[in-house]
CSV table of C-alpha atoms and ligand atoms in Angstrom, one decimal:
chain,number,residue,atom,x,y,z
W,10,MET,CA,52.5,23.6,4.4
W,11,LEU,CA,49.6,26.7,4.8
W,12,PRO,CA,49.0,27.2,0.9
W,13,ALA,CA,47.8,23.7,1.4
W,14,PHE,CA,45.3,24.0,3.3
W,15,SER,CA,42.1,26.6,2.3
W,16,PRO,CA,38.8,27.0,4.1
W,17,LEU,CA,36.6,24.1,2.7
W,18,GLY,CA,32.8,25.2,1.3
W,19,GLU,CA,30.4,26.8,3.8
W,20,GLU,CA,27.5,25.6,5.9
W,21,GLU,CA,24.5,27.3,7.6
W,22,VAL,CA,24.1,26.7,11.3
W,23,TYR,CA,22.0,28.3,13.8
W,24,LEU,CA,23.5,30.7,16.3
W,25,THR,CA,23.1,28.6,19.4
W,26,GLU,CA,25.4,25.7,17.8
W,27,SER,CA,27.5,28.4,16.4
W,28,SER,CA,30.2,28.7,19.0
W,29,GLY,CA,33.6,28.5,17.4
W,30,ARG,CA,32.6,28.3,14.0
W,31,TYR,CA,34.3,31.2,11.8
W,32,LEU,CA,31.7,33.4,9.7
W,33,SER,CA,32.3,32.7,5.9
W,34,ARG,CA,30.6,35.8,5.0
W,35,ASP,CA,30.0,39.7,6.5
W,36,LEU,CA,27.1,39.9,8.2
W,37,VAL,CA,24.8,43.0,8.1
W,38,ALA,CA,22.6,44.5,10.7
W,39,GLY,CA,19.1,44.3,9.6
W,40,LEU,CA,18.0,46.6,12.7
W,41,ASP,CA,18.8,49.2,14.4
W,42,SER,CA,20.1,48.4,18.3
W,43,PRO,CA,18.7,49.6,20.1
W,44,PRO,CA,15.9,49.5,18.5
W,45,PHE,CA,13.7,52.5,19.9
W,46,ASP,CA,15.0,55.1,22.2
W,47,ASN,CA,14.7,53.7,26.0
W,48,SER,CA,15.6,55.1,29.1
W,49,ALA,CA,19.1,54.1,30.7
W,50,MET,CA,18.3,54.5,34.1
W,51,ASP,CA,14.8,54.6,36.3
W,52,GLY,CA,13.6,58.3,37.4
W,53,TYR,CA,11.7,60.8,35.2
W,54,ALA,CA,11.0,61.7,31.4
W,55,VAL,CA,10.8,65.5,30.7
W,56,ARG,CA,12.0,67.8,28.0
W,57,ALA,CA,15.7,69.2,29.1
W,58,SER,CA,14.7,72.6,28.4
W,59,ASP,CA,11.6,72.1,31.2
W,60,VAL,CA,14.4,71.8,34.0
W,61,ALA,CA,17.2,73.7,33.1
W,62,LEU,CA,17.2,75.8,35.7
W,63,ALA,CA,16.8,73.2,38.1
W,64,GLU,CA,19.1,73.0,41.3
W,65,PRO,CA,18.9,71.2,44.7
W,66,ASP,CA,18.3,74.4,46.4
W,67,ALA,CA,15.4,75.2,43.7
W,68,PRO,CA,14.1,72.7,42.8
W,69,VAL,CA,11.4,72.4,39.4
W,70,ARG,CA,7.9,71.0,39.9
W,71,LEU,CA,6.5,68.9,37.6
W,72,PRO,CA,2.5,66.5,37.1
W,73,VAL,CA,3.4,63.4,36.8
W,74,GLN,CA,1.9,61.8,33.1
W,75,GLY,CA,1.4,57.7,33.5
W,76,GLU,CA,4.5,55.7,32.9
W,77,SER,CA,6.7,54.0,30.7
W,78,ARG,CA,8.1,50.3,31.9
W,79,ALA,CA,10.2,47.7,30.0
W,80,GLY,CA,7.8,45.6,28.0
W,81,GLY,CA,4.6,47.8,29.3
W,82,PRO,CA,2.4,49.5,27.2
W,83,LEU,CA,4.1,52.5,24.6
W,84,PRO,CA,3.6,55.9,26.7
W,85,GLY,CA,1.7,58.7,25.1
W,86,ASP,CA,3.0,61.6,23.7
W,87,LEU,CA,4.4,64.0,26.3
W,88,GLU,CA,3.2,67.1,26.6
W,89,PRO,CA,5.1,70.2,27.5
W,90,GLY,CA,6.2,70.6,30.8
W,91,ALA,CA,4.8,67.1,32.2
W,92,ALA,CA,7.1,64.1,33.1
W,93,CYS,CA,6.8,61.0,33.1
W,94,ARG,CA,7.6,57.9,35.4
W,95,ILE,CA,10.2,55.8,33.8
W,96,PHE,CA,12.2,52.8,34.4
W,97,THR,CA,15.5,51.3,33.1
W,98,GLY,CA,15.0,49.8,28.9
W,99,ALA,CA,11.5,50.9,28.4
W,100,PRO,CA,10.0,52.9,25.7
W,101,MET,CA,10.7,57.1,26.0
W,102,PRO,CA,7.6,59.1,25.3
W,103,SER,CA,7.6,61.1,22.1
W,104,GLY,CA,8.0,64.3,23.3
W,105,ALA,CA,11.0,63.8,26.2
W,106,THR,CA,14.3,64.5,25.4
W,107,ALA,CA,15.9,63.6,28.9
W,108,VAL,CA,15.5,61.2,32.1
W,109,VAL,CA,16.4,62.5,35.4
W,110,ILE,CA,17.7,59.9,38.5
W,111,GLN,CA,15.1,58.8,40.5
W,112,GLU,CA,17.5,59.7,43.2
W,113,ASP,CA,17.9,63.2,42.1
W,114,THR,CA,14.0,63.6,42.7
W,115,ASP,CA,11.0,63.4,45.4
W,116,SER,CA,8.2,62.6,44.4
W,117,ASP,CA,4.3,63.5,46.0
W,118,ALA,CA,0.6,63.7,45.6
W,119,ASP,CA,1.4,66.7,43.1
W,120,GLY,CA,3.9,65.5,41.2
W,121,VAL,CA,7.6,65.2,41.2
W,122,LEU,CA,10.2,67.9,42.7
W,123,ILE,CA,13.1,67.8,39.9
W,124,ARG,CA,16.3,68.5,41.7
W,125,GLU,CA,18.9,68.5,39.3
W,126,ALA,CA,19.4,70.2,35.9
W,127,SER,CA,19.4,67.7,33.0
W,128,HIS,CA,20.5,67.8,29.3
W,129,GLN,CA,19.3,66.5,25.9
W,130,GLY,CA,19.7,62.8,25.8
W,131,LYS,CA,20.8,62.5,29.4
W,132,HIS,CA,20.3,58.9,30.6
W,133,VAL,CA,18.9,57.7,27.1
W,134,ARG,CA,19.7,55.3,24.8
W,135,ALA,CA,18.5,56.0,21.5
W,136,ARG,CA,17.3,54.5,18.8
W,137,GLY,CA,20.7,52.8,16.8
W,138,SER,CA,23.2,54.5,19.1
W,139,ASP,CA,25.1,51.2,18.9
W,140,VAL,CA,24.1,49.9,15.9
W,141,ARG,CA,22.8,50.9,12.8
W,142,ALA,CA,20.4,49.0,10.4
W,143,GLY,CA,22.8,48.5,7.3
W,144,THR,CA,26.2,48.7,8.8
W,145,ILE,CA,28.1,45.9,8.8
W,146,LEU,CA,27.9,43.9,12.2
W,147,LEU,CA,31.2,41.1,11.6
W,148,ARG,CA,33.5,40.8,9.1
W,149,ALA,CA,34.0,37.2,6.9
W,150,GLY,CA,36.6,35.0,9.2
W,151,ALA,CA,35.4,36.5,12.6
W,152,ARG,CA,35.1,33.4,15.2
W,153,ILE,CA,32.0,33.1,16.5
W,154,GLY,CA,32.6,33.4,20.9
W,155,PRO,CA,30.1,34.6,23.5
W,156,GLY,CA,30.4,38.3,22.5
W,157,GLU,CA,29.6,37.9,18.9
W,158,ILE,CA,26.4,35.7,20.0
W,159,GLY,CA,25.3,38.2,21.7
W,160,LEU,CA,25.5,41.2,19.0
W,161,LEU,CA,23.9,38.3,16.5
W,162,ALA,CA,21.1,37.9,19.1
W,163,SER,CA,20.2,41.3,20.0
W,164,GLN,CA,19.9,41.2,15.6
W,165,ASN,CA,17.2,38.6,15.4
W,166,ILE,CA,19.8,36.3,13.3
W,167,SER,CA,18.8,32.9,14.2
W,168,ARG,CA,21.0,31.2,11.2
W,169,VAL,CA,24.8,31.8,9.6
W,170,GLN,CA,26.8,31.0,7.4
W,171,VAL,CA,30.3,29.4,8.7
W,172,TYR,CA,32.6,27.5,7.0
W,173,ARG,CA,32.9,23.9,7.2
W,174,ARG,CA,35.0,22.1,10.2
W,175,PRO,CA,37.3,19.9,8.1
W,176,LYS,CA,36.9,16.0,9.0
W,177,VAL,CA,41.0,15.1,10.0
W,178,ALA,CA,41.6,11.5,10.0
W,179,LEU,CA,44.2,10.1,13.0
W,180,LEU,CA,45.9,7.4,11.6
W,181,SER,CA,48.3,5.9,14.4
W,182,THR,CA,51.1,3.2,12.9
W,183,GLY,CA,53.2,0.8,15.7
W,184,ASP,CA,53.0,-2.4,16.0
W,185,GLU,CA,53.1,-1.8,20.1
W,186,LEU,CA,49.9,0.3,20.2
W,187,ARG,CA,46.5,-0.7,21.9
W,188,ALA,CA,43.3,1.5,22.3
W,189,LEU,CA,42.2,3.3,25.6
W,190,GLY,CA,41.1,0.2,28.2
W,191,ASP,CA,42.2,-3.1,26.1
W,192,PRO,CA,44.9,-5.4,28.5
W,193,LEU,CA,48.7,-4.2,27.6
W,194,GLU,CA,50.7,-7.3,27.5
W,195,PRO,CA,54.6,-6.7,27.9
W,196,GLY,CA,56.0,-4.8,25.0
W,197,ALA,CA,52.3,-3.3,24.9
W,198,ILE,CA,51.7,0.9,25.2
W,199,VAL,CA,48.4,2.5,24.8
W,200,ASN,CA,47.4,4.7,21.9
W,201,SER,CA,48.1,7.8,23.7
W,202,ASN,CA,48.9,10.4,20.9
W,203,LEU,CA,45.1,9.5,19.2
W,204,TYR,CA,43.6,10.7,22.3
W,205,VAL,CA,45.7,13.5,22.9
W,206,LEU,CA,44.9,14.7,19.1
W,207,THR,CA,41.5,14.4,19.2
W,208,ASP,CA,41.3,16.9,21.8
W,209,MET,CA,43.8,19.3,20.6
W,210,LEU,CA,41.5,19.0,17.2
W,211,HIS,CA,38.2,19.6,19.1
W,212,ARG,CA,39.7,22.5,20.9
W,213,LEU,CA,40.5,23.9,17.3
W,214,GLY,CA,37.5,22.8,16.0
W,215,ALA,CA,37.9,20.2,13.8
W,216,ILE,CA,36.4,16.8,13.2
W,217,PRO,CA,38.6,14.2,14.4
W,218,VAL,CA,37.6,10.6,12.6
W,219,ALA,CA,39.8,8.0,14.7
W,220,LEU,CA,41.0,5.3,12.4
W,221,PRO,CA,42.4,1.9,14.1
W,222,ALA,CA,45.9,1.5,14.5
W,223,ALA,CA,47.9,-0.1,11.5
W,224,ARG,CA,50.0,-2.2,12.4
W,225,ASP,CA,54.2,-1.6,10.9
W,226,THR,CA,53.2,-3.4,7.9
W,227,LEU,CA,53.1,-1.5,4.1
W,228,PRO,CA,50.0,-3.2,3.1
W,229,GLU,CA,48.8,-2.6,6.0
W,230,ILE,CA,49.5,1.0,6.3
W,231,GLU,CA,48.7,1.6,2.5
W,232,SER,CA,45.1,0.0,3.0
W,233,ALA,CA,44.5,2.4,6.5
W,234,LEU,CA,45.9,5.6,4.1
W,235,ARG,CA,43.4,4.8,0.9
W,236,THR,CA,40.5,4.8,3.8
W,237,ALA,CA,41.7,8.1,5.7
W,238,LEU,CA,42.2,10.1,2.5
W,239,GLU,CA,37.8,10.3,2.4
W,240,ALA,CA,38.5,12.9,5.2
W,241,ASP,CA,39.5,16.4,4.3
W,242,VAL,CA,43.3,16.1,6.1
W,243,VAL,CA,44.8,12.9,7.2
W,244,ILE,CA,47.7,12.9,10.3
W,245,THR,CA,49.4,9.7,10.8
W,246,MET,CA,51.5,9.1,13.3
W,247,GLY,CA,55.0,7.4,13.8
W,248,GLY,CA,56.4,5.5,11.6
W,249,VAL,CA,58.1,8.3,9.8
W,250,SER,CA,61.8,8.3,10.7
W,251,VAL,CA,64.7,6.4,9.5
W,252,GLY,CA,64.2,3.0,11.8
W,253,ALA,CA,64.4,-0.4,9.9
W,254,TYR,CA,60.4,-0.4,10.5
W,255,ASP,CA,59.5,3.0,9.9
W,256,PHE,CA,57.1,2.3,6.1
W,257,VAL,CA,54.9,5.6,6.5
W,258,GLN,CA,57.1,7.3,4.0
W,259,GLU,CA,57.3,4.4,1.8
W,260,ALA,CA,53.5,4.1,2.1
W,261,PHE,CA,52.1,7.5,0.9
W,262,LYS,CA,54.7,6.5,-2.1
W,263,ASN,CA,52.3,3.3,-2.6
W,264,VAL,CA,49.2,4.9,-2.6
W,265,GLY,CA,50.0,8.5,-4.3
W,266,ILE,CA,50.6,11.0,-2.2
W,267,GLU,CA,53.5,12.6,-3.4
W,268,PRO,CA,55.8,14.0,-0.6
W,269,ARG,CA,56.6,17.5,-0.3
W,270,PHE,CA,59.1,17.3,2.5
W,271,TRP,CA,60.5,15.9,4.8
W,272,LYS,CA,62.5,16.6,8.8
W,273,VAL,CA,62.3,20.4,10.4
W,274,ARG,CA,65.1,21.7,11.6
W,275,ILE,CA,62.9,21.9,15.1
W,276,LYS,CA,63.4,19.9,18.1
W,277,PRO,CA,61.4,18.1,19.3
W,278,GLY,CA,59.8,17.2,15.9
W,279,LYS,CA,62.9,16.7,13.7
W,280,PRO,CA,61.4,14.1,11.5
W,281,LEU,CA,58.3,15.3,10.6
W,282,ALA,CA,56.6,14.5,6.7
W,283,PHE,CA,54.4,16.6,4.8
W,284,ALA,CA,52.9,15.3,1.6
W,285,GLN,CA,49.7,15.7,-0.4
W,286,HIS,CA,47.4,13.8,-2.9
W,287,ALA,CA,45.5,15.6,-5.0
W,288,GLY,CA,46.4,18.7,-3.2
W,289,LYS,CA,44.9,17.6,-0.3
W,290,PRO,CA,47.0,17.9,3.1
W,291,VAL,CA,48.9,14.8,4.6
W,292,VAL,CA,51.1,15.2,7.5
W,293,GLY,CA,53.3,12.7,9.0
W,294,LEU,CA,53.4,13.8,12.7
W,295,PRO,CA,56.7,11.6,14.8
W,296,GLY,CA,55.4,9.1,17.0
W,297,ASN,CA,57.8,10.5,20.4
W,298,PRO,CA,54.4,11.9,22.2
W,299,ILE,CA,56.1,15.0,23.2
W,300,SER,CA,57.3,15.6,19.4
W,301,ALA,CA,54.0,15.1,18.1
W,302,MET,CA,52.3,17.3,20.6
W,303,VAL,CA,54.7,20.2,19.5
W,304,THR,CA,54.8,19.9,15.9
W,305,PHE,CA,50.9,19.7,15.8
W,306,GLU,CA,51.2,22.5,17.6
W,307,ILE,CA,53.6,24.2,16.2
W,308,LEU,CA,52.6,23.6,12.1
W,309,VAL,CA,49.7,21.6,12.0
W,310,ALA,CA,47.1,23.5,13.9
W,311,PRO,CA,48.3,27.1,12.5
W,312,CYS,CA,47.0,25.4,8.9
W,313,LEU,CA,44.0,23.6,10.6
W,314,ARG,CA,42.8,27.9,11.7
W,315,LYS,CA,43.2,28.9,8.3
W,316,MET,CA,41.0,26.1,6.7
W,317,LEU,CA,38.6,26.5,9.4
W,318,GLY,CA,38.3,30.1,8.4
W,319,ASP,CA,40.9,32.3,10.3
W,320,PRO,CA,42.4,34.9,8.5
W,321,GLN,CA,44.9,35.2,11.8
W,322,PRO,CA,45.9,31.6,12.5
W,323,HIS,CA,49.4,32.4,13.9
W,324,PRO,CA,49.8,32.6,17.7
W,325,GLN,CA,51.1,35.6,18.6
W,326,PRO,CA,54.1,34.7,21.2
W,327,VAL,CA,54.9,37.5,23.6
W,328,LEU,CA,58.7,38.2,25.2
W,329,ALA,CA,59.3,36.7,28.3
W,330,ARG,CA,62.1,36.0,30.7
W,331,LEU,CA,64.0,32.4,31.2
W,332,ARG,CA,63.8,32.1,35.1
W,333,ASP,CA,67.0,29.7,35.0
W,334,ALA,CA,70.2,29.0,33.3
W,335,TYR,CA,70.3,26.9,30.6
W,336,THR,CA,72.5,24.8,28.5
W,337,ARG,CA,71.9,23.3,24.9
W,338,ARG,CA,73.5,22.2,21.8
W,339,PRO,CA,72.9,24.6,18.7
W,340,GLY,CA,71.5,23.5,15.7
W,341,ARG,CA,68.0,23.3,15.9
W,342,VAL,CA,65.7,25.8,17.1
W,343,GLU,CA,64.0,24.4,20.3
W,344,ILE,CA,60.2,24.9,21.6
W,345,ALA,CA,61.1,24.4,25.1
W,346,ARG,CA,57.7,23.7,27.5
W,347,ALA,CA,57.7,25.8,30.4
W,348,VAL,CA,55.5,27.3,33.0
W,349,ALA,CA,54.8,31.1,32.9
W,350,THR,CA,54.0,33.5,35.1
W,351,ARG,CA,53.6,37.1,35.7
W,352,GLU,CA,56.3,38.6,38.0
W,353,GLY,CA,55.4,42.4,38.1
W,354,ASP,CA,55.7,44.0,34.1
W,355,GLU,CA,57.4,40.7,33.3
W,356,ILE,CA,56.4,37.2,32.2
W,357,ILE,CA,58.8,34.9,33.8
W,358,VAL,CA,58.8,31.2,32.5
W,359,ALA,CA,60.4,28.3,34.2
W,360,LEU,CA,61.8,25.5,31.2
W,361,HIS,CA,60.2,22.0,32.6
W,362,GLY,CA,63.6,19.9,33.8
W,363,GLN,CA,62.7,16.7,31.5
W,364,GLN,CA,62.8,18.3,27.9
W,365,GLY,CA,63.1,14.9,26.6
W,366,SER,CA,60.6,14.2,23.3
W,367,GLY,CA,59.3,10.9,24.8
W,368,SER,CA,58.5,11.6,28.4
W,369,VAL,CA,54.5,12.0,28.6
W,370,PRO,CA,54.4,14.1,32.0
W,371,SER,CA,56.2,16.5,30.9
W,372,PHE,CA,53.6,18.3,29.0
W,373,VAL,CA,51.2,18.4,32.0
W,374,GLY,CA,50.9,21.6,33.7
W,375,ILE,CA,52.6,23.2,31.0
W,376,ASN,CA,50.7,27.0,30.0
W,377,ALA,CA,53.8,28.0,27.7
W,378,LEU,CA,55.9,26.8,25.1
W,379,VAL,CA,59.7,28.5,24.9
W,380,ILE,CA,61.3,29.4,21.4
W,381,LEU,CA,64.7,29.5,21.6
W,382,PRO,CA,67.0,30.3,19.0
W,383,SER,CA,68.8,27.5,17.0
W,384,ASP,CA,71.7,29.2,17.6
W,385,ALA,CA,71.6,29.7,21.1
W,386,THR,CA,74.1,28.0,23.8
W,387,GLU,CA,74.6,29.4,27.1
W,388,LEU,CA,70.8,31.1,27.8
W,389,ALA,CA,71.7,33.4,31.5
W,390,PRO,CA,69.5,33.3,34.2
W,391,GLY,CA,66.6,36.8,32.7
W,392,THR,CA,67.1,36.2,29.4
W,393,GLN,CA,64.3,37.5,26.6
W,394,VAL,CA,63.0,34.8,24.8
W,395,GLU,CA,59.6,34.9,22.7
W,396,ALA,CA,56.8,32.0,24.2
W,397,ILE,CA,53.6,30.8,22.8
W,398,LEU,CA,51.0,31.1,25.4
W,399,TRP,CA,48.8,27.8,25.9
W,400,GLY,CA,46.2,26.0,26.9
W,401,SER,CA,44.5,28.4,29.3
W,402,GLY,CA,47.4,30.7,29.3
W,403,LEU,CA,48.5,32.5,32.8
W,404,MET,CA,46.3,31.6,35.6
W,405,GLY,CA,47.4,32.2,39.1
W,406,SER,CA,45.9,32.3,42.5
W,407,ARG,CA,45.6,36.4,42.8
W,408,SER,CA,42.0,37.6,41.9
W,409,PRO,CA,43.1,41.0,39.5
W,410,PHE,CA,41.0,42.9,41.9
W,411,ASP,CA,43.7,42.8,44.5
W,412,THR,CA,45.8,45.0,43.1
W,413,ILE,CA,43.2,47.8,42.3
W,414,GLY,CA,42.3,47.5,45.8
L,526,AMP,P1,57.8,6.1,16.2
L,526,AMP,O1,58.0,7.5,15.3
L,526,AMP,O2,57.1,4.9,15.0
L,526,AMP,O3,59.6,5.5,16.0
L,526,AMP,O4,57.8,6.0,17.3
L,526,AMP,C1,58.7,6.2,18.3
L,526,AMP,C2,58.3,6.6,19.9
L,526,AMP,O5,56.7,7.0,20.0
L,526,AMP,C3,58.1,5.0,20.3
L,526,AMP,O6,58.7,4.9,20.8
L,526,AMP,C4,56.8,5.0,20.0
L,526,AMP,O7,56.3,3.6,20.7
L,526,AMP,C5,56.0,5.9,20.4
L,526,AMP,N1,54.8,6.3,20.1
L,526,AMP,C6,54.7,6.1,18.6
L,526,AMP,N2,53.1,6.5,18.4
L,526,AMP,C7,52.6,6.5,19.4
L,526,AMP,C8,51.4,6.8,20.2
L,526,AMP,N3,50.4,7.0,19.0
L,526,AMP,N4,51.2,6.8,21.3
L,526,AMP,C9,52.5,7.1,22.1
L,526,AMP,N5,53.1,6.8,20.9
L,526,AMP,C10,53.2,6.5,20.6
L,527,MG,MG1,56.4,3.4,15.3
């Protein structure tokens, strides 16, 4: 599927609206950062050579020549043998080479007593020491988060070029489906997959476009598909299996969507279909709620991350150990819902007791998808497995500082 998904064009957005977006170009620093030599501490700016011999018992006395504070008037040149009162973030006076922290000084009417030697550059944040103008700040493909926003803001970059966010049409199929809040007559259920996938798309940074659910008839599905094909990606839900009312694949063919493959050897999620319309990706997800979520997360989300501009779109599994024994039938790779916790040096995964593909409550509280090899049968407690951390990952009641003491 992955080759069918490519980044769309780029667009310019304000930095303040760029959270979660992927840069489409390398960004070069326009400024030195810090932009001027400044003090890292409150104290006195000096020439290091003037205080080289200072000791607690043999302080050096210097006259104080003015002050420099953050945002204040620029200080004049520092004369040899003098000190300048200085505060954190304030520009260094020209001639000064070090800062002596306030705690190592005493001041009186005649000047300041320096009680510790300092060396060149001590407590000075030199111009350009973090970033030199002209160097690469961030590479294309970087995702904008708090750290990136801080860096770009400090460079006075207010707009960035990012990849466009794909519009993803969500087309549910099924006579039984009702929109949230609609009355539920006997035999009807809420179209819960629509709301699940809308949330999952939001989290990725794609734009969900919810279409009205189509009933299980060829004409209705075909006409909904034609509308859906206006989006960048089409995702259908349900009707893709072998039942007498599963019309989705036939409807694909009738509107010129060409099948690529059908059925994947994973559990849950076997009846997934992948197809393309003039290159545009069309994914037929199974309707069972758990199958839809798992196949979306494992197979579709990496493709969409690639389309969003992520150069490394695959989730990296961690190694974990099974808490409990698990017996299963071999044949398909199984993607099991689990709760992961840290115990000592290890991640322990407790598989949810209900691994059926229709059980909606079994995804609540889950923070890991455990990948069980297709040939595994009897899995003993402690068996090492791969797990994809999901949602907010490992969280718990212990603060990270508890172990530091
Ligand atoms: P299907 O894949 O159409 O055979 O549906 C399989 C099961 O998933 C059936 O029990 C459907 O009622 C249910 N289902 C299908 N689509 C949805 C949906 N959008 N939301 C919730 N359940 C669904
Ligand atoms: Mg159906």
